PDB file of C-alpha atoms and ligand atoms in Angstrom:
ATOM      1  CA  UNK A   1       7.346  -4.207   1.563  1.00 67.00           C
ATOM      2  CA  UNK A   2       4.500  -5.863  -0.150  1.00 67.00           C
ATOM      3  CA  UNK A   3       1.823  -7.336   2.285  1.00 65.00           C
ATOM      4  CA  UNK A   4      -1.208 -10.210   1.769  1.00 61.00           C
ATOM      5  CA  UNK A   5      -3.587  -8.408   3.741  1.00 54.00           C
ATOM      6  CA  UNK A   6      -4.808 -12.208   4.851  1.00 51.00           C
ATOM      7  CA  UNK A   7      -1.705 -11.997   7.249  1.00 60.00           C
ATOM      8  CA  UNK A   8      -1.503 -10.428  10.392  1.00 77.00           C
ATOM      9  CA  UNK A   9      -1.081  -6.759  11.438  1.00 86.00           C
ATOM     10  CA  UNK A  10       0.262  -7.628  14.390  1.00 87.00           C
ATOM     11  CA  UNK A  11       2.822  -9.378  12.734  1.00 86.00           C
ATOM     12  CA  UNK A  12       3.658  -6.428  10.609  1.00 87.00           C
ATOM     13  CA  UNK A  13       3.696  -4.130  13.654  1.00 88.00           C
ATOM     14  CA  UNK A  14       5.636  -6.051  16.094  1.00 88.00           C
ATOM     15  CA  UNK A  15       8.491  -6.486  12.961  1.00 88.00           C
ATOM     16  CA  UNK A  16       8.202  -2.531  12.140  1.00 89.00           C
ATOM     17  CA  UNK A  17       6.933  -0.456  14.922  1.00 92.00           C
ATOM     18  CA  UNK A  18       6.505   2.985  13.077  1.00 94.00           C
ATOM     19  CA  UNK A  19       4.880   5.999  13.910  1.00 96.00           C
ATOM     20  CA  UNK A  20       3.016   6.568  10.574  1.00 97.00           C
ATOM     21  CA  UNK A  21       2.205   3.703   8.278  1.00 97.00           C
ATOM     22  CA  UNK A  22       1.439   3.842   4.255  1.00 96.00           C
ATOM     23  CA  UNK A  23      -1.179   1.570   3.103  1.00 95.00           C
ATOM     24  CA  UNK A  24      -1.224   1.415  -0.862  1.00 92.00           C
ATOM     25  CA  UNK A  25      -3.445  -0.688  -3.134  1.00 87.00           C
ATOM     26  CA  UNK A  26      -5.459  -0.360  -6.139  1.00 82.00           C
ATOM     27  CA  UNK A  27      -8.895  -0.936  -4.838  1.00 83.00           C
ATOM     28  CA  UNK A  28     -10.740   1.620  -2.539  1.00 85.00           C
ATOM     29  CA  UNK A  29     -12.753  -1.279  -0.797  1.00 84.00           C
ATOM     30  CA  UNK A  30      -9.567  -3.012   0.223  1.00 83.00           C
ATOM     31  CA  UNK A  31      -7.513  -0.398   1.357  1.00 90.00           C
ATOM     32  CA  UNK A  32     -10.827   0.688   3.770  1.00 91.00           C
ATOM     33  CA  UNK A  33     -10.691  -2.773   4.851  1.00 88.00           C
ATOM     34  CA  UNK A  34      -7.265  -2.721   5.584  1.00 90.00           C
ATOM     35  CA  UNK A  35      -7.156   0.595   7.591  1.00 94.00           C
ATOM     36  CA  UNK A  36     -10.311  -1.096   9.860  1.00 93.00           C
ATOM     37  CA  UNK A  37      -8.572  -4.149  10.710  1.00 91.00           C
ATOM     38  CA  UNK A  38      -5.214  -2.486  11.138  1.00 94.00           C
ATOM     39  CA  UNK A  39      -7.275   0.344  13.590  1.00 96.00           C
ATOM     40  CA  UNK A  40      -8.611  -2.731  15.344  1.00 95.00           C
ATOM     41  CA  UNK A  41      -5.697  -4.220  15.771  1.00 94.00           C
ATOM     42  CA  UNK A  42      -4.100  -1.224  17.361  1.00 95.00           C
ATOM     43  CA  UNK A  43      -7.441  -0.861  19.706  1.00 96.00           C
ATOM     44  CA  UNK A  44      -8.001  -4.112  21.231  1.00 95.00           C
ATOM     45  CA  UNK A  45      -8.253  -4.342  23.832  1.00 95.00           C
ATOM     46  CA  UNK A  46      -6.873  -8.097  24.234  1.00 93.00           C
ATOM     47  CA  UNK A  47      -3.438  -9.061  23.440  1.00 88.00           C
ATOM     48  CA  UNK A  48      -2.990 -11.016  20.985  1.00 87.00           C
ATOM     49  CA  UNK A  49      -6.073  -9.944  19.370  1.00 88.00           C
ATOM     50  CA  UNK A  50      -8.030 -12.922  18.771  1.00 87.00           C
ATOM     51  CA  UNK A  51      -9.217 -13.579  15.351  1.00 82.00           C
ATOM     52  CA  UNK A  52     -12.525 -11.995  14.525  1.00 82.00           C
ATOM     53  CA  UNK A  53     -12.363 -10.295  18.108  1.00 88.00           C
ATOM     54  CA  UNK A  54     -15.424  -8.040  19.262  1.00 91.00           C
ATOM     55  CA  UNK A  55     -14.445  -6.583  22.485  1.00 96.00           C
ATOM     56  CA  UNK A  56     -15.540  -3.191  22.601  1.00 96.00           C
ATOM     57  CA  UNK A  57     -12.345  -1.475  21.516  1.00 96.00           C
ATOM     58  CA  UNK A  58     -12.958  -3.400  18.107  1.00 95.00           C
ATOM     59  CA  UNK A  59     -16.516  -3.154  18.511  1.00 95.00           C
ATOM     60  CA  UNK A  60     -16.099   0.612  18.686  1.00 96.00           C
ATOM     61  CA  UNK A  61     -13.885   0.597  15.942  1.00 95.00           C
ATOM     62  CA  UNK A  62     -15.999  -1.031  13.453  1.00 92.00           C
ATOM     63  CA  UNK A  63     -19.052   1.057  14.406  1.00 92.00           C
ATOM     64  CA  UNK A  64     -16.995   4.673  13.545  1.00 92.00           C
ATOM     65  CA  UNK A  65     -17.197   5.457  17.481  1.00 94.00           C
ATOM     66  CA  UNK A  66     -14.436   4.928  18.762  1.00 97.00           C
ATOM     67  CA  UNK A  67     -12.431   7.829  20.997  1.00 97.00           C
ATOM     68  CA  UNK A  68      -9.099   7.183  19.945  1.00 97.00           C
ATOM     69  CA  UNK A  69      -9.987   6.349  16.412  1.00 98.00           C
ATOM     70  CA  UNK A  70     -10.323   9.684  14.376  1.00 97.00           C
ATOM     71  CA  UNK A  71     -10.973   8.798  10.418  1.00 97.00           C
ATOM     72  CA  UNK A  72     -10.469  11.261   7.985  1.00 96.00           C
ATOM     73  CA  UNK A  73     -12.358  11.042   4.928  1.00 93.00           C
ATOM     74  CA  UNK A  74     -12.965  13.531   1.841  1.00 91.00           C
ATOM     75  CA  UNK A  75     -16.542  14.980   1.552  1.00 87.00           C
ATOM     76  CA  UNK A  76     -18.166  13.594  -1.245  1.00 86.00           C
ATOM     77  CA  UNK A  77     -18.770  17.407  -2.492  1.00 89.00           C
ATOM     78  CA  UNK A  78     -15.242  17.870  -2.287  1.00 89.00           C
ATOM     79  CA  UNK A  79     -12.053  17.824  -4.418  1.00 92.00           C
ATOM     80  CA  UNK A  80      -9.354  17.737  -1.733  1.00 93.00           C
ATOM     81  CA  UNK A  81      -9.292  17.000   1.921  1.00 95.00           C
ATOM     82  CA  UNK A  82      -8.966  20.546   3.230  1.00 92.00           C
ATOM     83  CA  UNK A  83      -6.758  21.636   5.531  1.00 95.00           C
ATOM     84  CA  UNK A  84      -9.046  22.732   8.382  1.00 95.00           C
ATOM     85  CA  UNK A  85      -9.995  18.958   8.584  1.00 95.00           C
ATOM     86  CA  UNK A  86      -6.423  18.054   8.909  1.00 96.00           C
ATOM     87  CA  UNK A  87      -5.934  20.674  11.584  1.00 97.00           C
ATOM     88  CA  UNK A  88      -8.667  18.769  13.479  1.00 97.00           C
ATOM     89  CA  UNK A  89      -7.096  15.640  12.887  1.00 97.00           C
ATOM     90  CA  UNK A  90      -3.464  17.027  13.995  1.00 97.00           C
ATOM     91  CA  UNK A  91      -5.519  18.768  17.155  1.00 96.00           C
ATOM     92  CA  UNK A  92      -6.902  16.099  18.056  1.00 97.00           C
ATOM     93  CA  UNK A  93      -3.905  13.610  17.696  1.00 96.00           C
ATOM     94  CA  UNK A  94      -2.145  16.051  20.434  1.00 94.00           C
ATOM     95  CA  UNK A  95      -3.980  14.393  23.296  1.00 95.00           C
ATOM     96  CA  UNK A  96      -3.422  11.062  25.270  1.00 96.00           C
ATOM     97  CA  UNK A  97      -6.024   8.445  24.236  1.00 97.00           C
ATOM     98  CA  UNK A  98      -9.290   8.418  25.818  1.00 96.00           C
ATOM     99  CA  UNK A  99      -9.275   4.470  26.844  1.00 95.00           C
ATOM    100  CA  UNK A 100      -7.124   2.303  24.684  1.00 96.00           C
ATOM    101  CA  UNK A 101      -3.718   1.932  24.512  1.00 95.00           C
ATOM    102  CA  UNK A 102      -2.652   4.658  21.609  1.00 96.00           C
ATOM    103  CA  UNK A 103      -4.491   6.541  19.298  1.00 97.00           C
ATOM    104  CA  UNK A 104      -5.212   5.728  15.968  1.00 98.00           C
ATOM    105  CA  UNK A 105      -5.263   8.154  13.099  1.00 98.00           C
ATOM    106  CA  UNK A 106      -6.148   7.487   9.387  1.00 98.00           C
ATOM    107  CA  UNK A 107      -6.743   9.039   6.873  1.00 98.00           C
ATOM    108  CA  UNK A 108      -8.624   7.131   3.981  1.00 95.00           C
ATOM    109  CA  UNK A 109      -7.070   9.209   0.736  1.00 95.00           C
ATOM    110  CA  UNK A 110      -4.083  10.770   1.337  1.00 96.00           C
ATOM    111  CA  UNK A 111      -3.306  11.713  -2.120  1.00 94.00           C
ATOM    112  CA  UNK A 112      -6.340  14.199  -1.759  1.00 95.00           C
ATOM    113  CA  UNK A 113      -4.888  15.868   0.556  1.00 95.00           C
ATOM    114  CA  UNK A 114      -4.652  19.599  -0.252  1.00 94.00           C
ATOM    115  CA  UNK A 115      -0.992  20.928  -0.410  1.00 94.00           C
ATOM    116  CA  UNK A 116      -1.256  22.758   2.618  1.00 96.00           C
ATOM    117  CA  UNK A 117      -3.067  19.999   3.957  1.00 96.00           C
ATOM    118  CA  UNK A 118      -0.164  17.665   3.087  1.00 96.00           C
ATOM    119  CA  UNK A 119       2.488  20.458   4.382  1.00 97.00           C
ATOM    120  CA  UNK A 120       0.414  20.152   7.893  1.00 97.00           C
ATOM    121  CA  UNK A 121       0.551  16.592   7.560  1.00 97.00           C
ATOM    122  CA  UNK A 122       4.085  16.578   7.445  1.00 97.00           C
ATOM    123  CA  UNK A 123       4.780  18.795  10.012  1.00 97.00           C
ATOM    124  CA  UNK A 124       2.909  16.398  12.464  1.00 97.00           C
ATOM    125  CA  UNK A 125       4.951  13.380  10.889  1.00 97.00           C
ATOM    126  CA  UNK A 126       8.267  14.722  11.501  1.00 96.00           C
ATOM    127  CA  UNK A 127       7.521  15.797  15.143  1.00 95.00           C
ATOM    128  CA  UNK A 128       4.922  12.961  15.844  1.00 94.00           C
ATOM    129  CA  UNK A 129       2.759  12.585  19.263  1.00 94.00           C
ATOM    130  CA  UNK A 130       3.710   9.754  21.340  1.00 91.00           C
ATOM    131  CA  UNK A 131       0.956   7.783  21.174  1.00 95.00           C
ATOM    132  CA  UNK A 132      -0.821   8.239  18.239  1.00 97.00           C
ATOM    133  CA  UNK A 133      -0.472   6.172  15.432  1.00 97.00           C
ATOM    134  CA  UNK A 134      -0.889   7.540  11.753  1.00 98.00           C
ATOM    135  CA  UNK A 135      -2.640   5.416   9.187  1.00 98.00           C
ATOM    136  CA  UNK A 136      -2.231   6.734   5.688  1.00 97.00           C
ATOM    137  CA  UNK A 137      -4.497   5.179   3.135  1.00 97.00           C
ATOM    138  CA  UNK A 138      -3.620   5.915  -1.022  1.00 95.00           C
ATOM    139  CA  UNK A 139      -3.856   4.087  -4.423  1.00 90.00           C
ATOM    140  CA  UNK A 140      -0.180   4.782  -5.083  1.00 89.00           C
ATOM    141  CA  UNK A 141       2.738   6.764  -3.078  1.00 90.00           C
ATOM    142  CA  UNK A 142       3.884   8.217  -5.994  1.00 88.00           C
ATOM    143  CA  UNK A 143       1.094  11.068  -5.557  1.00 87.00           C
ATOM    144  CA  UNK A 144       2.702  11.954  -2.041  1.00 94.00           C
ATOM    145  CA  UNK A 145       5.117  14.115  -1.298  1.00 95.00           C
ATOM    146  CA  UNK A 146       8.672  12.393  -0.801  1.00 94.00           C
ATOM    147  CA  UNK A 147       9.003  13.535   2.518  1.00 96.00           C
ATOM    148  CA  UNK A 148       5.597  12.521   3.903  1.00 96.00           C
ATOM    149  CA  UNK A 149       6.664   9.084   2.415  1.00 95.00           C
ATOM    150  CA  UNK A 150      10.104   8.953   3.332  1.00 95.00           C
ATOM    151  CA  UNK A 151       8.301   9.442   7.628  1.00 96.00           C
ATOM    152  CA  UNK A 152       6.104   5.902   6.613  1.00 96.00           C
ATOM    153  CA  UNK A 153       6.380   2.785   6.706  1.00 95.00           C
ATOM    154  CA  UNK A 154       5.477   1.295   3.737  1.00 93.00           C
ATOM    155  CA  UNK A 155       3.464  -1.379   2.785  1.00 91.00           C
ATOM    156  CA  UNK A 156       1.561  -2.348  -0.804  1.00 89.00           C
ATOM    157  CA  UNK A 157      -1.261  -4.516  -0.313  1.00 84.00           C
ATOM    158  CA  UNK A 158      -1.459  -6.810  -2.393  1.00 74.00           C
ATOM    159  CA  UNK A 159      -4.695  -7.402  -4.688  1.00 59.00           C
ATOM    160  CA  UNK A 160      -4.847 -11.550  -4.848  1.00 49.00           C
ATOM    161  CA  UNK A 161      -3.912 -12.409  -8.155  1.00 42.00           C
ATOM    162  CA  UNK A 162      -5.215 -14.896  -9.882  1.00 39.00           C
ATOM    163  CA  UNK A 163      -3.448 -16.285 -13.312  1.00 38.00           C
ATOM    164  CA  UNK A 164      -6.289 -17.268 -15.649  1.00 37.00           C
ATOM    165  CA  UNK A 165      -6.483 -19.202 -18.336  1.00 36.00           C
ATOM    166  CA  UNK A 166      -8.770 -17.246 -20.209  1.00 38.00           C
ATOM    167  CA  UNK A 167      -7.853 -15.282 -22.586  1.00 39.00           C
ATOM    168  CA  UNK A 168      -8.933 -11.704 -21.201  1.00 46.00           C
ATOM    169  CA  UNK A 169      -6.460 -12.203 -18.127  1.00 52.00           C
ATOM    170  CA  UNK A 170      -3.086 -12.066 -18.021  1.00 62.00           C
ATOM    171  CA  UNK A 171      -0.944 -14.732 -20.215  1.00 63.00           C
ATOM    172  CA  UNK A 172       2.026 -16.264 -19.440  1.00 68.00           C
ATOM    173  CA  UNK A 173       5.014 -15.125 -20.776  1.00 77.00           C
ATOM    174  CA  UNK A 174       8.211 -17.118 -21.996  1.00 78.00           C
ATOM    175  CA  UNK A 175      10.793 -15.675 -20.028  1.00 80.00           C
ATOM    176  CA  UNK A 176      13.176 -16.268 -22.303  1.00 79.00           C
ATOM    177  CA  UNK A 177      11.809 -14.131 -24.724  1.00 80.00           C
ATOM    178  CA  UNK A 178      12.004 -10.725 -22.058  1.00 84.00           C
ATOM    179  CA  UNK A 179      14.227  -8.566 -24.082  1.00 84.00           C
ATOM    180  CA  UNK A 180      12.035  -8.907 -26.731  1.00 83.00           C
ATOM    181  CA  UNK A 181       8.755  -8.028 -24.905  1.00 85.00           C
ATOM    182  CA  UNK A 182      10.322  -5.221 -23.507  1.00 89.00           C
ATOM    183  CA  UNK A 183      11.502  -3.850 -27.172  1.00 87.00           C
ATOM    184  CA  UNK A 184       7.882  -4.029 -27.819  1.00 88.00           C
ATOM    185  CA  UNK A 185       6.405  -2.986 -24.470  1.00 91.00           C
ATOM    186  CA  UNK A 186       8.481   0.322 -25.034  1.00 90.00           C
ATOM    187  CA  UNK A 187       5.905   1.861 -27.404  1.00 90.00           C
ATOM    188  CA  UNK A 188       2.621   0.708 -24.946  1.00 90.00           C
ATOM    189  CA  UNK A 189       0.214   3.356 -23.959  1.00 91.00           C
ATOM    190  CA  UNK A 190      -0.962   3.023 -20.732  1.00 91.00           C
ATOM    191  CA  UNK A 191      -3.823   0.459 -20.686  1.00 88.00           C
ATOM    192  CA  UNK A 192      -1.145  -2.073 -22.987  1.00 89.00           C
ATOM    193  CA  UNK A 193       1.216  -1.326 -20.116  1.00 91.00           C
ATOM    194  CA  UNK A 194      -0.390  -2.369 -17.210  1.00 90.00           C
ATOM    195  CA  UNK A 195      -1.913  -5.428 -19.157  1.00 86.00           C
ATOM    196  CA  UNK A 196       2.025  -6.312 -19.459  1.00 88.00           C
ATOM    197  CA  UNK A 197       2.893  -5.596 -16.302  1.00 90.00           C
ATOM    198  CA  UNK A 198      -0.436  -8.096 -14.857  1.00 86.00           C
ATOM    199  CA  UNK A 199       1.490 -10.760 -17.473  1.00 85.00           C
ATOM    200  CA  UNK A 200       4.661 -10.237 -16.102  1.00 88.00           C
ATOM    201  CA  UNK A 201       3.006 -10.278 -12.611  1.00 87.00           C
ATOM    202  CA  UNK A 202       1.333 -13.627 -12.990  1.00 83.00           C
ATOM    203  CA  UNK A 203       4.391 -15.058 -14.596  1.00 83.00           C
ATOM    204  CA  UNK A 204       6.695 -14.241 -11.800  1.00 85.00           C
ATOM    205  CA  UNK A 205       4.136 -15.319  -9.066  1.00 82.00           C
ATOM    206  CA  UNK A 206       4.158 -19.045 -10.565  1.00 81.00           C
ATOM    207  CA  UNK A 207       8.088 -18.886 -10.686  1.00 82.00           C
ATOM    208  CA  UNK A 208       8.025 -17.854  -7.130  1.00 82.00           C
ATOM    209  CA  UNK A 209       5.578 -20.571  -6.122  1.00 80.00           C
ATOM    210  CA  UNK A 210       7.241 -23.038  -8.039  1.00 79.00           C
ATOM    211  CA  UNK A 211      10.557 -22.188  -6.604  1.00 80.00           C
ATOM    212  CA  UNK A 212       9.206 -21.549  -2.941  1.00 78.00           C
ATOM    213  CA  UNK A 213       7.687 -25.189  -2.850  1.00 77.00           C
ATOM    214  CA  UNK A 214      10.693 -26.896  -3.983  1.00 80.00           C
ATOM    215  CA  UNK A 215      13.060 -24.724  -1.304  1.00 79.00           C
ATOM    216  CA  UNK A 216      15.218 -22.810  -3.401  1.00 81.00           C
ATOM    217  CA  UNK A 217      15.645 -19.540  -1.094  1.00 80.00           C
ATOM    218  CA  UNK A 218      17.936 -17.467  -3.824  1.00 81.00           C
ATOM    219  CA  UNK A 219      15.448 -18.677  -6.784  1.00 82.00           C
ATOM    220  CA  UNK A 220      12.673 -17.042  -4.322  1.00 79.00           C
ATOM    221  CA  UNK A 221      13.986 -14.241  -3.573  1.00 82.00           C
ATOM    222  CA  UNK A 222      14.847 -13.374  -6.840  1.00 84.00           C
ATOM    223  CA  UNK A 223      11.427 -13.620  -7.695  1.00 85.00           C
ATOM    224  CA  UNK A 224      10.062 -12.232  -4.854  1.00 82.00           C
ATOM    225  CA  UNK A 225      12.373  -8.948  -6.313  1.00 85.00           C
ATOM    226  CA  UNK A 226      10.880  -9.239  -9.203  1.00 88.00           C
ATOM    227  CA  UNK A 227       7.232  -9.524  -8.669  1.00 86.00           C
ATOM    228  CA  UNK A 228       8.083  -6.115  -6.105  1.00 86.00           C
ATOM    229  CA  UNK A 229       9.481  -4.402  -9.002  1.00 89.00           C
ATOM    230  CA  UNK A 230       6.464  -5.311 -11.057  1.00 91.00           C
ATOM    231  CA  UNK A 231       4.240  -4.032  -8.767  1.00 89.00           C
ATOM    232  CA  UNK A 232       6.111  -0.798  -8.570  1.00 88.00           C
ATOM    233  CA  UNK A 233       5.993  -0.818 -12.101  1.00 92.00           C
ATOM    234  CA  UNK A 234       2.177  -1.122 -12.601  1.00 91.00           C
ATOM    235  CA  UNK A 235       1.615   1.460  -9.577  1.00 89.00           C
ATOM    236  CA  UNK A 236       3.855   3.996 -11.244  1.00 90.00           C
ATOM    237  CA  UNK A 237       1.881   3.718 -14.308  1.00 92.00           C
ATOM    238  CA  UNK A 238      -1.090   3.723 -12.558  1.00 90.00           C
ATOM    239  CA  UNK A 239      -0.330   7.120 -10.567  1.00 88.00           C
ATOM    240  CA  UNK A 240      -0.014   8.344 -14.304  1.00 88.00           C
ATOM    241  CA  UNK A 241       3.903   8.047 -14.706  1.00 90.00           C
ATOM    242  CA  UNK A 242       4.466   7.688 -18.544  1.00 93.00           C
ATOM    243  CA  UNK A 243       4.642   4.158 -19.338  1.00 94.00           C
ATOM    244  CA  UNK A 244       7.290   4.370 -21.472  1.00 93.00           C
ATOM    245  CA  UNK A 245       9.361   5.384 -18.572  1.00 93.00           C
ATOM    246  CA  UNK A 246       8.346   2.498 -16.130  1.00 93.00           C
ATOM    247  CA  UNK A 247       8.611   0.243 -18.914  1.00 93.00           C
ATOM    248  CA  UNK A 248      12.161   1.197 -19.678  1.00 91.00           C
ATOM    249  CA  UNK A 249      12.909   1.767 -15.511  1.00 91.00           C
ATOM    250  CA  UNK A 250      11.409  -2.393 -14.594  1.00 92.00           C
ATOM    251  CA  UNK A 251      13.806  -3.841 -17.924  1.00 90.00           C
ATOM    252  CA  UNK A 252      16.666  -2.230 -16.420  1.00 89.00           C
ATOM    253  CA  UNK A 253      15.454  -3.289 -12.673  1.00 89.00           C
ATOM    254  CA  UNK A 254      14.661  -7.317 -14.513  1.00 87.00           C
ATOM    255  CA  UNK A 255      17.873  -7.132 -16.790  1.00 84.00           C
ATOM    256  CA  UNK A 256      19.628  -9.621 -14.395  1.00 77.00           C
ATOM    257  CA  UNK A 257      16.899 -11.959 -15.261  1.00 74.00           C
ATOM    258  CA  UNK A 258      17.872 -12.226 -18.745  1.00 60.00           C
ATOM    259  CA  UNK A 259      20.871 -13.900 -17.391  1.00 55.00           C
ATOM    260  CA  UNK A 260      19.246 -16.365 -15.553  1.00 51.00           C
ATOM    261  CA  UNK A 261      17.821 -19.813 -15.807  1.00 44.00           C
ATOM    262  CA  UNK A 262      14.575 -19.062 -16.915  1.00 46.00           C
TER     263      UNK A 262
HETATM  264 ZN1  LIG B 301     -10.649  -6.746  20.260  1.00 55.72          ZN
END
């Protein structure tokens, strides 16, 4: 599912408990961000966690010293996560938690993981402890291994976009005119392709508004489908899929919009 971080993960984890949860995004910063306040809302110690809470499980939290929060992050001198820091993640993940209600693990780039790190990973996802909850932080899934995904729940945040009118951000498109940019999109490199995608993006996002504020639900969710399979499109091409591929994969995925009202 695609998520607007500026909702709330307690929303998100009362609607999907899961034991392990995906968080991808393009930027670093918010994907960090998102792992904190997701941590803290797991180690509150008030229910419902009140908005910019500071009790001392989210006090703890924030300050890195928390005893049931164990982050994982690569060392700067290193290529890969290696797997005798996942070991001491997994080890550690084995026990009950210290003081708040379940443990929280996450780890901040889990394509970096090194393969056996990742087969560890996995092994701990498909038999997971009861209480801990795994936090997997990554630009894209498409770097992670089908069957570390497939144990996730997962959600894309979603960088706010904003349509511009300049001329450096993404343009508008005439929908009507789709089979056409997609004829021509077919021979974009990848820089061309992810500046049509962010068109495409922006283009579906005012559809969806326009459609959400006058109440027409099938309009929406058509939209809201498309905007997803934008997004997938972009992140695909961003995790180095060849753009001619994603291009050709998001026409087929849009080609029902071709027939529609647009
Ligand atoms: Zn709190």
């Amino acid at each position: 599912m695609a998520f607007d971080p500026s909702t709330s993960f307690a929303d998100l984890r009362e609607k999907n408990p899961a034991c392990a949860y995906l968080l991808t995004g393009n930027q670093a910063e918010s994907r960090r961000e998102s792992g904190l306040r997701f941590a803290q809302e797991l180690l509150c110690e008030k229910t419902p966690r009140p908005f910019g809470c500071e009790c001392p499980g989210c006090a703890k939290a924030l300050m890195g010293n928390h005893a049931d929060l164990f982050w994982l992050s690569r060392a700067e001198d290193e290529k890969n996560i290696k797997i005798k820091r996942v070991r001491d993640l997994i080890h550690w993940a084995a026990f009950k938690p210290y003081e708040a209600r379940v443990k929280v693990a996450v780890i901040e780039e889990t394509d970096r993981l090194s393969e056996e790190g990742a087969q560890a990973l996995l092994k701990t996802l498909e038999e997971p402890p009861a209480r801990t909850i795994f936090l997997l932080l990554a630009q894209t899934k498409f770097q992670l291994l089908d069957t570390i995904q497939s144990r996730c729940f997962h959600v894309r945040l979603k960088a706010p976009l904003m349509p511009t009118e300049s001329s450096a951000g993404p343009v508008a498109l005439d929908l009507t005119l789709l089979p056409d940019y997609f004829e021509k999109a077919a021979n974009y490199k990848k820089d061309k392709a992810l500046d049509f995608f962010d068109s495409l993006l922006a283009t579906f996002h005012v559809r969806l508004r326009s459609s959400a504020a006058s109440g027409d639900a099938p309009a929406s969710l058509e939209w809201t489908e498309a905007v997803d399979a934008a997004y997938e499109a972009k992140e695909a091409v961003e995790g180095n899929t060849n753009p001619k591929l994603a291009v050709s994969f998001l026409s087929n995925r849009l080609s029902h919009l071709q027939g529609m009202k647009v």
